[in-house]
Coordinates of C-alpha atoms in Angstrom, one line a residue:
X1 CA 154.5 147.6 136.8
X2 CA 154.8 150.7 134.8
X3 CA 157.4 148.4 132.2
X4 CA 154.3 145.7 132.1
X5 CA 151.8 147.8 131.2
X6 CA 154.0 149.8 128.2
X7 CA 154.9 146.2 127.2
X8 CA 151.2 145.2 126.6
X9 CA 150.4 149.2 124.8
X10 CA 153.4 148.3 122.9
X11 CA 152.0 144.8 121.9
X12 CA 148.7 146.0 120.8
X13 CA 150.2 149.0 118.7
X14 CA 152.3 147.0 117.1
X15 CA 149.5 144.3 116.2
X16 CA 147.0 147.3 115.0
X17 CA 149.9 148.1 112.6
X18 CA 150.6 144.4 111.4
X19 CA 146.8 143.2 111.3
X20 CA 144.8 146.3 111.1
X21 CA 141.4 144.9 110.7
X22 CA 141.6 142.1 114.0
X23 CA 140.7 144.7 116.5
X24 CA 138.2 147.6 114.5
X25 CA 134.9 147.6 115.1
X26 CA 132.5 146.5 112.0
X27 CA 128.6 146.3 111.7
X28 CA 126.4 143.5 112.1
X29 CA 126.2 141.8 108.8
X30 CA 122.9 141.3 107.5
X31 CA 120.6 143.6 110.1
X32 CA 119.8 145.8 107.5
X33 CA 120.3 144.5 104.3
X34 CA 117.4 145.3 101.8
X35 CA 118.6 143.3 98.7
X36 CA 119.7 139.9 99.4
X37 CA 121.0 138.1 96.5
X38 CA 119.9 140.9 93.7
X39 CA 116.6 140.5 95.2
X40 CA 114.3 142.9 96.9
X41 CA 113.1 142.1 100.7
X42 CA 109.6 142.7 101.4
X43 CA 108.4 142.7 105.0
X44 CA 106.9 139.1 105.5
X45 CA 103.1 141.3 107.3
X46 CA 102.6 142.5 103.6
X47 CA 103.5 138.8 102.1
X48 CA 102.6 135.9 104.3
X49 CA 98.9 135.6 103.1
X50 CA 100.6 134.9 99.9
X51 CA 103.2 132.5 101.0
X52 CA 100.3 130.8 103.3
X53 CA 98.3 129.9 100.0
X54 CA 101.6 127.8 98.7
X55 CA 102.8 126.6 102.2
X56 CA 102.9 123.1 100.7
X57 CA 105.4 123.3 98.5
X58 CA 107.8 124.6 100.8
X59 CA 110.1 122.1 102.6
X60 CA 109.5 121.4 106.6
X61 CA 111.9 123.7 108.2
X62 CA 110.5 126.7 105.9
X63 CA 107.0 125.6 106.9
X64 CA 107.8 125.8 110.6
X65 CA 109.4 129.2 109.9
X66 CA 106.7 130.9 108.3
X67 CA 104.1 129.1 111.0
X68 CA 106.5 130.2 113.6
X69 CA 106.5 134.0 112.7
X70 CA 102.5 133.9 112.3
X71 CA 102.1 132.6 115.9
X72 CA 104.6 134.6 116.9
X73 CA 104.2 138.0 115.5
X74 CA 100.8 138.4 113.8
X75 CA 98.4 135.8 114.6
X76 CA 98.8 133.4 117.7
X77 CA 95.5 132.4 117.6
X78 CA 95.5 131.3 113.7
X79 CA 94.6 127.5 114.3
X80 CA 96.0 126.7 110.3
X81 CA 99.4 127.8 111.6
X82 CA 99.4 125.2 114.1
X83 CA 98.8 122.3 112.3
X84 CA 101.1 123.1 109.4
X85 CA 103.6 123.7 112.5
X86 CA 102.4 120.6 114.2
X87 CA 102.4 118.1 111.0
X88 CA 106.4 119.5 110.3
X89 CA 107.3 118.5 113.9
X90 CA 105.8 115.1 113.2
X91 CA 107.1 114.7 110.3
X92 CA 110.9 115.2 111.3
X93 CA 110.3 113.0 114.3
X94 CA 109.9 116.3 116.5
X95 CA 107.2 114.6 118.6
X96 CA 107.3 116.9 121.7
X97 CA 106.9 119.8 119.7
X98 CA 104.6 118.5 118.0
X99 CA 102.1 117.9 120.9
X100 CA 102.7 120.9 122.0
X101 CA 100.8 122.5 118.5
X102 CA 98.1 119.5 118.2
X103 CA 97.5 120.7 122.2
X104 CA 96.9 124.5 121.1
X105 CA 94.6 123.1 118.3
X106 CA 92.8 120.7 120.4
X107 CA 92.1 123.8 122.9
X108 CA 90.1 125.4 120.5
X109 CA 88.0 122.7 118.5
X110 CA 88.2 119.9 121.5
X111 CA 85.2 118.4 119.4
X112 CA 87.5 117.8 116.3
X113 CA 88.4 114.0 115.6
X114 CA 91.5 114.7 113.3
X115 CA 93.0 117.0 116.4
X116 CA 92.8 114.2 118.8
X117 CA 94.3 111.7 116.2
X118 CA 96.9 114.1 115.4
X119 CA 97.5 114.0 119.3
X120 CA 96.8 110.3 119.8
X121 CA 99.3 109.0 116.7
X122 CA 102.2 111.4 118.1
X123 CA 101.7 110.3 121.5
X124 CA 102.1 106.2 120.2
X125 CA 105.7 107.4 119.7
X126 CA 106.2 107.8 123.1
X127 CA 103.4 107.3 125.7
X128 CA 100.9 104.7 124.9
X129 CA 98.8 106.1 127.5
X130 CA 98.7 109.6 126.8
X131 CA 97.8 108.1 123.5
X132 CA 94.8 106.1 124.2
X133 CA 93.0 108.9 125.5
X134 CA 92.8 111.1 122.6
X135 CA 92.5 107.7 120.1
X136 CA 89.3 107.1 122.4
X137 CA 88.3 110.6 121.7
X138 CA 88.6 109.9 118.1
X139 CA 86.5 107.0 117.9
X140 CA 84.0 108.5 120.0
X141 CA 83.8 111.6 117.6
X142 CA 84.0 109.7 114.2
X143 CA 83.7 106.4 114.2
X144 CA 84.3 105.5 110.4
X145 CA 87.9 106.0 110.3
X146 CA 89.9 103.2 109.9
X147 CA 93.2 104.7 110.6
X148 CA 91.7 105.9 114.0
X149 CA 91.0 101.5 115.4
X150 CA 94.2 100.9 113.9
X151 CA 95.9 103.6 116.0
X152 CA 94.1 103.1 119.0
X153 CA 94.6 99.1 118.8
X154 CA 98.4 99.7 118.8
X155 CA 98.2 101.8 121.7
X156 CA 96.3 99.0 123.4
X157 CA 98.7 96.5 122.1
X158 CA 101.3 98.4 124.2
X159 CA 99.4 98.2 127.2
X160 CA 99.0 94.7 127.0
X161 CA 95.3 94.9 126.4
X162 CA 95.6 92.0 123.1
X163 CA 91.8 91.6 122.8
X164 CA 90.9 95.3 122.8
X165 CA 94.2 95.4 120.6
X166 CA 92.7 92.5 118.3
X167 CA 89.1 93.6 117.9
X168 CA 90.5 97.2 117.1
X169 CA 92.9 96.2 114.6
X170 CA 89.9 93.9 112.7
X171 CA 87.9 96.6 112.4
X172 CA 90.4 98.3 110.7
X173 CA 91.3 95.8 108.3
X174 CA 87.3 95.8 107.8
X175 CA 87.2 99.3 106.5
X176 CA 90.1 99.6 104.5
X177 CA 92.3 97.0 103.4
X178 CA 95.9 98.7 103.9
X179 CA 95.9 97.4 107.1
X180 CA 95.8 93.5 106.3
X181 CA 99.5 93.9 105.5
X182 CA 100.6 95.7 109.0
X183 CA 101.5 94.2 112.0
X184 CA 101.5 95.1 115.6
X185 CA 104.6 94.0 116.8
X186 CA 106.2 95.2 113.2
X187 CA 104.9 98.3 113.7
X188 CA 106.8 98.4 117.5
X189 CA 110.4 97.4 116.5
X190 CA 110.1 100.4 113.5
X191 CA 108.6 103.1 115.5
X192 CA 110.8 102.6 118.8
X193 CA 113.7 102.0 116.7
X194 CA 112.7 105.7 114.7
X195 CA 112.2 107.0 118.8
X196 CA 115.5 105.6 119.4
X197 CA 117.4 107.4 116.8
X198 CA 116.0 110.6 117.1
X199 CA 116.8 110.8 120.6
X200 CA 120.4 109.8 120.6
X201 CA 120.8 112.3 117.6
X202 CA 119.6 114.9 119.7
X203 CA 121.2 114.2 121.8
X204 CA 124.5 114.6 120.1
X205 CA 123.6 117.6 119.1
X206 CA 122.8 119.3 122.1
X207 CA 126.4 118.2 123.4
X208 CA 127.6 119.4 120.6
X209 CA 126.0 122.5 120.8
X210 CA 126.6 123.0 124.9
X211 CA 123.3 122.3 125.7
X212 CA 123.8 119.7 128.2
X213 CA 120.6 119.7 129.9
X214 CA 118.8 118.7 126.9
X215 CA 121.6 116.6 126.0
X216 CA 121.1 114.9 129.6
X217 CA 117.7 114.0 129.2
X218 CA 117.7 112.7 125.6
X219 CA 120.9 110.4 126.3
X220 CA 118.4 108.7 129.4
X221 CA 115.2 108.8 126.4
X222 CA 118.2 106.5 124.0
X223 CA 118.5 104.5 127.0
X224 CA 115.2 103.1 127.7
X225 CA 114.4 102.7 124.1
X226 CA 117.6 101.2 124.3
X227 CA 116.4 98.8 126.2
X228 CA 112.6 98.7 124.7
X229 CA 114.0 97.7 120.8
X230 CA 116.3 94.6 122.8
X231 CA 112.9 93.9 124.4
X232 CA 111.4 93.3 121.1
X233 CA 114.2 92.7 118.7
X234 CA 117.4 91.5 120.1
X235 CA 119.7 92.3 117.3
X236 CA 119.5 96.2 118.7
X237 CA 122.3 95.9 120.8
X238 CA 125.0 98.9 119.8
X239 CA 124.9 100.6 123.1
X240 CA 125.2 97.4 125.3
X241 CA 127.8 95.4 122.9
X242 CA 129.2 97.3 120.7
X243 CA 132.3 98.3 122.3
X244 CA 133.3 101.3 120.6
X245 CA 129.6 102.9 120.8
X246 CA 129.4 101.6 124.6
X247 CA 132.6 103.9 125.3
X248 CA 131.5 106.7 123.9
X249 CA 128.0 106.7 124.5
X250 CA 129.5 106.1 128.5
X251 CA 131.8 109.3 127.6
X252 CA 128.9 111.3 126.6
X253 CA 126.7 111.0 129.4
X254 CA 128.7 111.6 131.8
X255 CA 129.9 114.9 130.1
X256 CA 126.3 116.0 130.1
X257 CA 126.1 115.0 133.5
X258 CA 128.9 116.6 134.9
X259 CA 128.0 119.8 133.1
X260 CA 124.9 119.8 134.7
X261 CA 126.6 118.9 138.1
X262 CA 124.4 116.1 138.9
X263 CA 127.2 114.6 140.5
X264 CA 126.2 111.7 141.7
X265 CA 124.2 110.6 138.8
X266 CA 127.7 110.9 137.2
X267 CA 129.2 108.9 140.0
X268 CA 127.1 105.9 139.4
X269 CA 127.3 106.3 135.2
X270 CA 131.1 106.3 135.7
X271 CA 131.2 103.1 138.0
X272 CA 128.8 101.4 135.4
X273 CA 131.0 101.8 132.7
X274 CA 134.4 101.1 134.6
X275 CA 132.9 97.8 135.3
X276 CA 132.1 97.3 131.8
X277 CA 134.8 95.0 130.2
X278 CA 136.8 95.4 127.5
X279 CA 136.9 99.2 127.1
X280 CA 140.6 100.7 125.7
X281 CA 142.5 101.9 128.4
X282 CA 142.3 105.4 126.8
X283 CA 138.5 105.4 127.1
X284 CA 138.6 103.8 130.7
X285 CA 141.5 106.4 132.2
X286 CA 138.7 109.0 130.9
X287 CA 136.2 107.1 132.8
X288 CA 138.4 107.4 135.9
X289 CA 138.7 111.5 135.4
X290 CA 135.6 111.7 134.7
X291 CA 134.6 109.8 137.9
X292 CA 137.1 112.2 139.9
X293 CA 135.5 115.0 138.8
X294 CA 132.1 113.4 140.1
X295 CA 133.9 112.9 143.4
X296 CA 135.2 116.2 143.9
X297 CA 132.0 117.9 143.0
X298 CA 130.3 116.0 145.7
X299 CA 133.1 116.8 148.1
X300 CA 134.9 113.4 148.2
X301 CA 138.6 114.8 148.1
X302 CA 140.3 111.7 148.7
X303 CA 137.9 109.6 146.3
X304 CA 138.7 112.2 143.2
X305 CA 142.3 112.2 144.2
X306 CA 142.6 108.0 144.1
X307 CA 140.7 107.9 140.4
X308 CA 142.6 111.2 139.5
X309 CA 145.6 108.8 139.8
X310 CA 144.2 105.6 138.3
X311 CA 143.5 107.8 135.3
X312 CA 147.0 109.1 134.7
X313 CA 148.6 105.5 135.6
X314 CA 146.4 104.6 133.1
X315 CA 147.1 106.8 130.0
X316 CA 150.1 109.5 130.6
X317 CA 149.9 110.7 127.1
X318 CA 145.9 111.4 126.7
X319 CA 145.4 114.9 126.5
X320 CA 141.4 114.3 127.4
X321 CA 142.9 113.1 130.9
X322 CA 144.4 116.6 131.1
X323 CA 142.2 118.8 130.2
X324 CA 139.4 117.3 132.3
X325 CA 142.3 117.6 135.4
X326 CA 142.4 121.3 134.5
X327 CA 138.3 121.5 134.4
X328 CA 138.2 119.8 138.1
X329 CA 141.2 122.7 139.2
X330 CA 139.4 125.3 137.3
X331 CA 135.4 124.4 138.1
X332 CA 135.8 123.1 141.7
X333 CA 138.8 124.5 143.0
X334 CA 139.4 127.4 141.5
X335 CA 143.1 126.9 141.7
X336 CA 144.0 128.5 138.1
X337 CA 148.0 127.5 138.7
X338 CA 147.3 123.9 138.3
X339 CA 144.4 124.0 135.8
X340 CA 146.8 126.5 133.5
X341 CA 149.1 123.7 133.7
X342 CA 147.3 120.8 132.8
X343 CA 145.4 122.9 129.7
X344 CA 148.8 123.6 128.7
X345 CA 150.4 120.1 128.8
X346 CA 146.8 118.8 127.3
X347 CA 147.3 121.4 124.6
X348 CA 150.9 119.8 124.0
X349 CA 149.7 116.4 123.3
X350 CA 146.5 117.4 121.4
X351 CA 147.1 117.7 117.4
X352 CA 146.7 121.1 116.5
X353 CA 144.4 119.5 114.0
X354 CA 141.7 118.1 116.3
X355 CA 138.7 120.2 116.5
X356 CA 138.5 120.5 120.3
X357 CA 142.2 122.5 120.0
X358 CA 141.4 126.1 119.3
X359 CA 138.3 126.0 121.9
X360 CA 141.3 124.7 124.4
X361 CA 143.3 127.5 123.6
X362 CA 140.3 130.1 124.5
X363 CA 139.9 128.5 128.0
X364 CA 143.6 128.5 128.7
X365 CA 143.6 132.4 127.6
X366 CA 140.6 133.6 130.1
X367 CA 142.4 131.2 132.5
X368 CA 145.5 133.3 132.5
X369 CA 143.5 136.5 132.3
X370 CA 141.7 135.7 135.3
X371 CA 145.6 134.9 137.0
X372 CA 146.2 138.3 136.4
X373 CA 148.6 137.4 133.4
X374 CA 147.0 139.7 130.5
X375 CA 149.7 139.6 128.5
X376 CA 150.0 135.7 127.5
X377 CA 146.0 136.0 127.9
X378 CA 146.5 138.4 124.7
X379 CA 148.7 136.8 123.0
X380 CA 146.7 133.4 123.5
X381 CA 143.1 135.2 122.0
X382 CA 144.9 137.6 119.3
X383 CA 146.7 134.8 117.6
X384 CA 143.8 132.4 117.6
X385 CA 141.6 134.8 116.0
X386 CA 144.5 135.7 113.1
X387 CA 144.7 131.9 112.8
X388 CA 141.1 131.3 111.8
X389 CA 141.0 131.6 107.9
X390 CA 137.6 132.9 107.7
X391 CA 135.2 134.2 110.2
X392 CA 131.2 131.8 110.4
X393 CA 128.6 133.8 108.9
X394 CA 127.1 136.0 111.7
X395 CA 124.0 136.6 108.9
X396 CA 123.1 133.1 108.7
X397 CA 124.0 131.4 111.6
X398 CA 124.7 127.7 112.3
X399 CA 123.2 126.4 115.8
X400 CA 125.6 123.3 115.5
X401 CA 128.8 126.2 115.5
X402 CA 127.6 127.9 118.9
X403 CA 130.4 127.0 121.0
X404 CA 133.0 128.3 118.3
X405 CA 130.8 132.2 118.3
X406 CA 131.3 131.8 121.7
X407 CA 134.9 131.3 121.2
X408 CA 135.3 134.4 119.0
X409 CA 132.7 136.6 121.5
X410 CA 135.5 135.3 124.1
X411 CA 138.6 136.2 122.2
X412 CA 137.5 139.5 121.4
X413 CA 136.2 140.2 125.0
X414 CA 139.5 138.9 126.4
X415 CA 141.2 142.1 123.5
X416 CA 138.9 144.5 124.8
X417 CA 137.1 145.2 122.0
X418 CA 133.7 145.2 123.2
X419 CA 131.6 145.8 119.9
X420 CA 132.7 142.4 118.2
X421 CA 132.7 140.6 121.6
X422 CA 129.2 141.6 121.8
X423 CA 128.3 141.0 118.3
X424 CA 129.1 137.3 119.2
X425 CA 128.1 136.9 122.2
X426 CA 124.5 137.8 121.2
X427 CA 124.6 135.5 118.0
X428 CA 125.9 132.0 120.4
X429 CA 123.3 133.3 123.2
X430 CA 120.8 133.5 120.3
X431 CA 121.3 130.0 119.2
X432 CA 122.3 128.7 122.9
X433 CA 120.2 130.1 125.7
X434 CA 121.8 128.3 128.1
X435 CA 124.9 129.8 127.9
X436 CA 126.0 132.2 131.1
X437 CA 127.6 135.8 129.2
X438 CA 129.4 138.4 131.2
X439 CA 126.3 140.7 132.6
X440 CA 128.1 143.8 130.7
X441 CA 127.4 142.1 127.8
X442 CA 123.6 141.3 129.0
X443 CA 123.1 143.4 131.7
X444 CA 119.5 141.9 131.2
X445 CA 118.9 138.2 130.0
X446 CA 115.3 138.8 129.9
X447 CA 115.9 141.3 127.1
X448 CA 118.2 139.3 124.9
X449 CA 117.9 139.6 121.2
X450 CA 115.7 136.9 119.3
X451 CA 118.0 136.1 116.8
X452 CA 117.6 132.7 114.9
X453 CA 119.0 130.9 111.6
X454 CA 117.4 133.5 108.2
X455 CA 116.5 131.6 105.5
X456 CA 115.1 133.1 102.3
X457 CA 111.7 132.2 100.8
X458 CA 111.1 132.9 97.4
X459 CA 108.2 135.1 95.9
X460 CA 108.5 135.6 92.8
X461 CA 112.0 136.1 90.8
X462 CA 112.4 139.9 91.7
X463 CA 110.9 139.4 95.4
X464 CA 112.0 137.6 98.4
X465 CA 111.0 137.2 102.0
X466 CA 113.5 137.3 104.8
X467 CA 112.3 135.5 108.1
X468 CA 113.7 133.8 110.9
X469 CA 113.3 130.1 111.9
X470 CA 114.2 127.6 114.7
X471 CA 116.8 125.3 113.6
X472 CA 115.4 121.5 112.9
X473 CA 116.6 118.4 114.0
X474 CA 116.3 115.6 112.7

């Protein structure tokens, strides 16, 4: 014992001497900086009246950033702020948010017609009966407004109401001529299709990010409008016959699902897309591990074990097979021999190039530390970190790179050196409150940090205004 821990003194001494900079503790970049590219940083209280006056020539994700920090830190009940907040979200096809400000409006001027619209138009994206209401609303409270019949005719359209749809469309046409050249059913295929879209790319990115239960319910949102644009156009068909999108669309799912252990949702994903034809046997011996992985989170040992097998019948030389294999020893058995083993021989067969390869080698490394094996654990984070030619920004933050800060929060955690690992941890929890920290680390979740994406917004060519904003999907 006394050999074992010299050897791992030894080890770290000698890396302090080889790469002294890996393991000392350095400040927070950009906390305190007071000049930011040779400009001067004014607080945004002494500013934002000023930035408010030319709000519209900044781009949407600035205008939701200086809206946010008004609501947020010096004026929630400044109505102006919502609507510029509101009109952003809407804009980038953030309808939900975007309810959620036109909602806050509404509750203070419930009398105002443009409010409900607002509500009403943003609703037609993706509840036609939510919709109607506040289009009612709108009539009722100004009944000049062409845009207002038009709007409320396509929500009745959608509810299969066609005369009310008709006679609300004429009068639109009646009082202003733009709408002669729209059409109804036009208007459908574009707007679910624009629904469509921005779902699934949210939904991407929340998988991508680790934030599987919003990834979960936007991949069942691409779904049905999945099935609402083949309702109207038949030509949308990339999830349902496209092969290559069917697979991994299948794949991604069922990740987000498993992640959120909802394993028998999983289970019947997993048998729908095994009885899909003409998958690549890659793709289906994933659909098979995934599937076991569904069984043995719901308890069904000898199911898991039969598709566990299927899988690596399938496609020996997959490294996805392996990995998940050492997930399913890690996550629901907790035997860390056999997952260690399968990360490793997943690790073998994965190209060092693929970008799923260093966040391997992190689980594989708290895998052995929590065997008891600190010495490989060390070896595992310390070369990872020397391998990565330059550290992300920790100033200006990337929401899409949270997993890898929580890879570096990780490695450093694993070297002991708390003041980085916490550094990192704070900036992935920041940008992914989902994720679960070690409670040294946050003995207090309800206390963590508010720290988002900066951006800079220009005053003047001396002056600047440093703020933080949400990041914005599109």
């Amino acid at each position: 014992m006394k050999k074992i821990i010299f050897l791992s003194i030894f080890i770290l001494f000698l890396s302090e001497l080889i790469f002294p900079n890996i393991l000392k503790v350095e400040p927070i970049p950009g906390q305190t900086y007071k000049i930011i590219n040779n400009k001067q940083i004014v607080p945004f209280e002494t500013a934002w009246q000023d930035i408010w006056k030319n709000i519209d020539k900044l781009d949407y994700r600035q205008q939701i950033a200086v809206a946010t920090y008004i609501i947020n830190f010096i004026n929630p009940d400044f109505i102006d702020a919502y609507i510029v907040r509101g009109d952003a979200y809407f804009a980038t096809n953030n309808y939900i948010e975007a309810i959620a400000d036109y909602k806050t409006t509404l509750k203070q001027q419930s009398d105002n017609a443009t409010f409900n619209y607002k509500l009403g138009i943003t609703y037609n994206y993706i509840n036609h009966t939510e919709a109607l209401t506040y289009l009612n609303n709108a009539v009722s409270l100004n009944n000049t407004n062409g845009d207002y019949y038009f709007e409320r005719g396509y929500a009745q359209y959608n509810q299969f109401n066609k005369n009310a749809a008709e006679k609300d469309y004429n009068t639109a046409c009646l009082m202003n001529s733009k709408f002669t050249s729209k059409s109804y059913p036009l208007l459908n295929n574009n707007r679910k299709y624009i629904a469509w879209n921005t779902a699934l790319n949210k939904a991407v990115y929340y998988n991508k990010c680790e934030m599987y239960r919003h990834a979960y319910s936007y991949f069942f949102d691409v779904a049905n409008y999945q099935n609402l644009l083949h309702s109207f156009n038949p030509s949308y068909t990339i999830l349902t016959t496209n092969t290559e999108n069917k697979s991994w669309f299948f794949l991604e799912i069922l990740k987000s699902a498993i992640n959120c252990k909802y394993y028998q949702t999983a289970l019947n994903i997993a048998k729908y897309g095994i009885q899909s034809n003409n998958l690549p046997t890659d793709i289906l011996a994933e659909l098979y591990m995934w599937q076991s992985f569904a069984f043995a989170g719901n308890g069904q040992t000898e199911d898991a074990q039969i598709s566990q097998l299927k899988a690596l019948k399938l496609s020996p030389q997959n490294p996805r097979i392996y990995w998940i294999l050492g997930d399913i020893y890690q996550q629901i058995y907790n035997d860390t021999d056999n997952a260690i083993k399968n990360y490793q021989k997943s690790l073998n067969l994965m190209p060092r190039t693929c970008s799923q390869y260093s966040k391997l080698i992190i689980i594989l490394a708290e895998t052995y530390k929590k065997s008891g094996d600190i010495i490989k654990a060390h070896s595992l984070a310390y070369n990872w970190l020397i391998s990565q030619k330059q550290m992300l920004s920790i100033d200006n933050p990337d929401p899409i790179n949270a997993p890898v800060y929580l890879s570096y929060a990780k490695a450093y955690d694993i070297l002991g050196n708390t003041r980085l690992a916490q550094i990192y941890y704070h900036t992935a929890l920041a940008l992914n409150p989902e994720y679960d920290i070690p409670t040294k680390y946050y003995p207090n979740k309800n206390e963590q940090i508010t720290y988002l994406p900066s951006i800079i917004i220009n005053i003047n060519d001396n002056t600047s205004v440093k703020l933080n904003s949400y990041p914005l999907i599109n």
